[in-house]
Coordinates of C-alpha atoms in Angstrom, one line a residue:
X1367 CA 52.5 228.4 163.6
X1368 CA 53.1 225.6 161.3
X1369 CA 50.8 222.9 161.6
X1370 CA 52.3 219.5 161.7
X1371 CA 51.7 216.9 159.0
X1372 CA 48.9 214.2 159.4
X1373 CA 50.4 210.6 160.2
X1374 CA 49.6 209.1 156.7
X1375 CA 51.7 212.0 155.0
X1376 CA 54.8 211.3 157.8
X1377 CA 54.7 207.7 156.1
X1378 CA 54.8 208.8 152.4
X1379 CA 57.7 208.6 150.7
X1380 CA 59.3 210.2 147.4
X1381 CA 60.3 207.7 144.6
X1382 CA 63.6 209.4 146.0
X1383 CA 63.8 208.8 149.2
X1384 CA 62.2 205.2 148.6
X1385 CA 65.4 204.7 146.3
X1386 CA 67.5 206.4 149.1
X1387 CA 66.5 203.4 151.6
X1388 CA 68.4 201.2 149.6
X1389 CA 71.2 202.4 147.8
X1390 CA 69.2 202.3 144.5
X1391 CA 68.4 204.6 141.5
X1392 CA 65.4 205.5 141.2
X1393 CA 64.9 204.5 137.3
X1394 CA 65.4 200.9 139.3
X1395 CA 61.6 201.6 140.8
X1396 CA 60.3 203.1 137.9
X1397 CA 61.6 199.4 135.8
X1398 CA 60.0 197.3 138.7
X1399 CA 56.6 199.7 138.4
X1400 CA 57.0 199.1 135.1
X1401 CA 57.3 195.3 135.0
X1402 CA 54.0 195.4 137.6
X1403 CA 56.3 195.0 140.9
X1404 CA 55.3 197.6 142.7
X1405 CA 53.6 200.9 142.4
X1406 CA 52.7 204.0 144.1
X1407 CA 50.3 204.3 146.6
X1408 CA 49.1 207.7 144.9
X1409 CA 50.6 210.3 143.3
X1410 CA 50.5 213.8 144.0
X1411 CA 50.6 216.5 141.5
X1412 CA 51.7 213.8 139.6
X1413 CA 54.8 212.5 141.4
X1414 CA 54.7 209.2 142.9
X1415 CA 54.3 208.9 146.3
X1416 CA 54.8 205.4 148.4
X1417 CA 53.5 204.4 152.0
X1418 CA 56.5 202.8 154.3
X1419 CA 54.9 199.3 153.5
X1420 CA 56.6 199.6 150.5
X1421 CA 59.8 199.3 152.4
X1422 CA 59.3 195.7 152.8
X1423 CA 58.3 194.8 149.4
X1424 CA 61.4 196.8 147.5
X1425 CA 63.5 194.6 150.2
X1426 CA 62.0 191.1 149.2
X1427 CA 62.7 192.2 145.8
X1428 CA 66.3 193.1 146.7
X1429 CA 66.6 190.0 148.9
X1430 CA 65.0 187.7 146.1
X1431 CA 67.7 189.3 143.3
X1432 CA 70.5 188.7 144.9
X1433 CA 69.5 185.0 145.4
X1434 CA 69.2 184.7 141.7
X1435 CA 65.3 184.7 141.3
X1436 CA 64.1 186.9 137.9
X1437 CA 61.9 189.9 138.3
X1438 CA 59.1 187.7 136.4
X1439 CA 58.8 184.8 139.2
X1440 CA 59.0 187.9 141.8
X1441 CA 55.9 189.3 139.8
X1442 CA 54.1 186.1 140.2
X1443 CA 54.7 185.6 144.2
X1444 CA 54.1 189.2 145.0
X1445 CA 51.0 190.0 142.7
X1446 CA 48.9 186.6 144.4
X1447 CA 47.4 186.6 147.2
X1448 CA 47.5 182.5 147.1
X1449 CA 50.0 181.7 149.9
X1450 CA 50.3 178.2 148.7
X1451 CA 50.9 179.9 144.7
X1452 CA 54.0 182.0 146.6
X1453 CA 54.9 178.7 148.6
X1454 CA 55.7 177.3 144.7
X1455 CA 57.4 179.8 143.5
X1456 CA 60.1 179.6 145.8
X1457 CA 59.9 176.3 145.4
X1458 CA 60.5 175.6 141.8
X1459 CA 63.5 178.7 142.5
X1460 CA 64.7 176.3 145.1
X1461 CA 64.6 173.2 143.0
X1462 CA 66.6 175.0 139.6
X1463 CA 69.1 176.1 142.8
X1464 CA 69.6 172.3 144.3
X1465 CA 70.2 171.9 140.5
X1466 CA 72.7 174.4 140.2
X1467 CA 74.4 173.4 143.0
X1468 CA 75.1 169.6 142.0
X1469 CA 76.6 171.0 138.8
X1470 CA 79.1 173.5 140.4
X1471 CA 79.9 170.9 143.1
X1472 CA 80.5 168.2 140.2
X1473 CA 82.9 171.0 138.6
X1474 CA 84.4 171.9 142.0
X1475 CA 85.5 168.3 142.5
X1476 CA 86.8 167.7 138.7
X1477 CA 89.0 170.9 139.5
X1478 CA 90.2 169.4 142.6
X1479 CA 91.1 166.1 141.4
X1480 CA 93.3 167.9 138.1
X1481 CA 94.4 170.4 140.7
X1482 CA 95.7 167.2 142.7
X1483 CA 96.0 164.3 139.9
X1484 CA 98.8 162.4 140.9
X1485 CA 99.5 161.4 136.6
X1486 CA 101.8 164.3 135.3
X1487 CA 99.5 165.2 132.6
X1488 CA 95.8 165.3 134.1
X1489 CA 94.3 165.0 130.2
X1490 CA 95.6 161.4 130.4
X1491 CA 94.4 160.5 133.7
X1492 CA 91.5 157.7 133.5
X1493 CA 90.0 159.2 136.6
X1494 CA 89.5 162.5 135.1
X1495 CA 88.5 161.2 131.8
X1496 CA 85.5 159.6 134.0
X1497 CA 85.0 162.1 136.0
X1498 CA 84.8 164.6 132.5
X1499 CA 82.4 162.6 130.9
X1500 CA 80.0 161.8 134.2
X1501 CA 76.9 163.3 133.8
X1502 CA 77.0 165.0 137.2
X1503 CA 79.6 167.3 135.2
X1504 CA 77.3 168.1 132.1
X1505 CA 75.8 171.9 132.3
X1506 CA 72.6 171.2 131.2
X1507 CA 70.8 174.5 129.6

């Protein structure tokens, strides 16, 4: 009779199965190990080995990539234990967004108004010309 598996080996997962999760491959883990984001729980027989826990980190992570934030400022909120240090991450990432967003939106609107200039030739439009040299159009670096 086979013996069934203690209830902290049911919640161990493989580096594949933890890739599995989320539609990822697993050298994407071994980078964010390597880049201190997350880490095995233990290995065994030298293969890594990762508690369910580690479900919700890899998903911040995937949730904080795909709203632009870099693997470093990731590092720094997950690897405190500060609240108010995670608070400022995302706060600074929120700030450099705000930013981003009055750039695109001062694009957006010099498109629309060439899209819709009512002078044949946009170029020569003294609205556009203003609107070109404004700073809410610069893209700062």
């Amino acid at each position: 009779m086979k013996s069934s598996p203690a209830p902290a080996e049911e919640a161990e997962l493989t580096i594949g199965e933890l890739a599995a999760e989320f539609g990822l491959a697993t050298h994407v883990l071994r980078h964010w190990e390597s880049v201190g984001l997350i880490r095995p729980d233990r290995r065994v027989n030298g293969r890594r080995r990762y508690t369910r826990a580690q479900l919700t980190r890899v998903a911040i992570i995937m949730r904080g990539r795909e709203v632009g934030i870099g693997l470093d400022q990731l590092r720094l909120m997950l690897g405190t234990d500060d609240a108010a240090d995670r608070r400022a991450v995302l706060q600074r990432h929120r700030d450099e967004l705000d930013r981003r967003i009055a750039v695109a939106t001062a694009s957006r609107n010099l498109l629309d108004h060439a899209l819709d200039c009512p002078v044949e030739d946009f170029l020569q439009c003294p609205d556009f010309q203003r609107l070109v040299q404004g700073p809410g159009c610069r893209l700062d670096p």
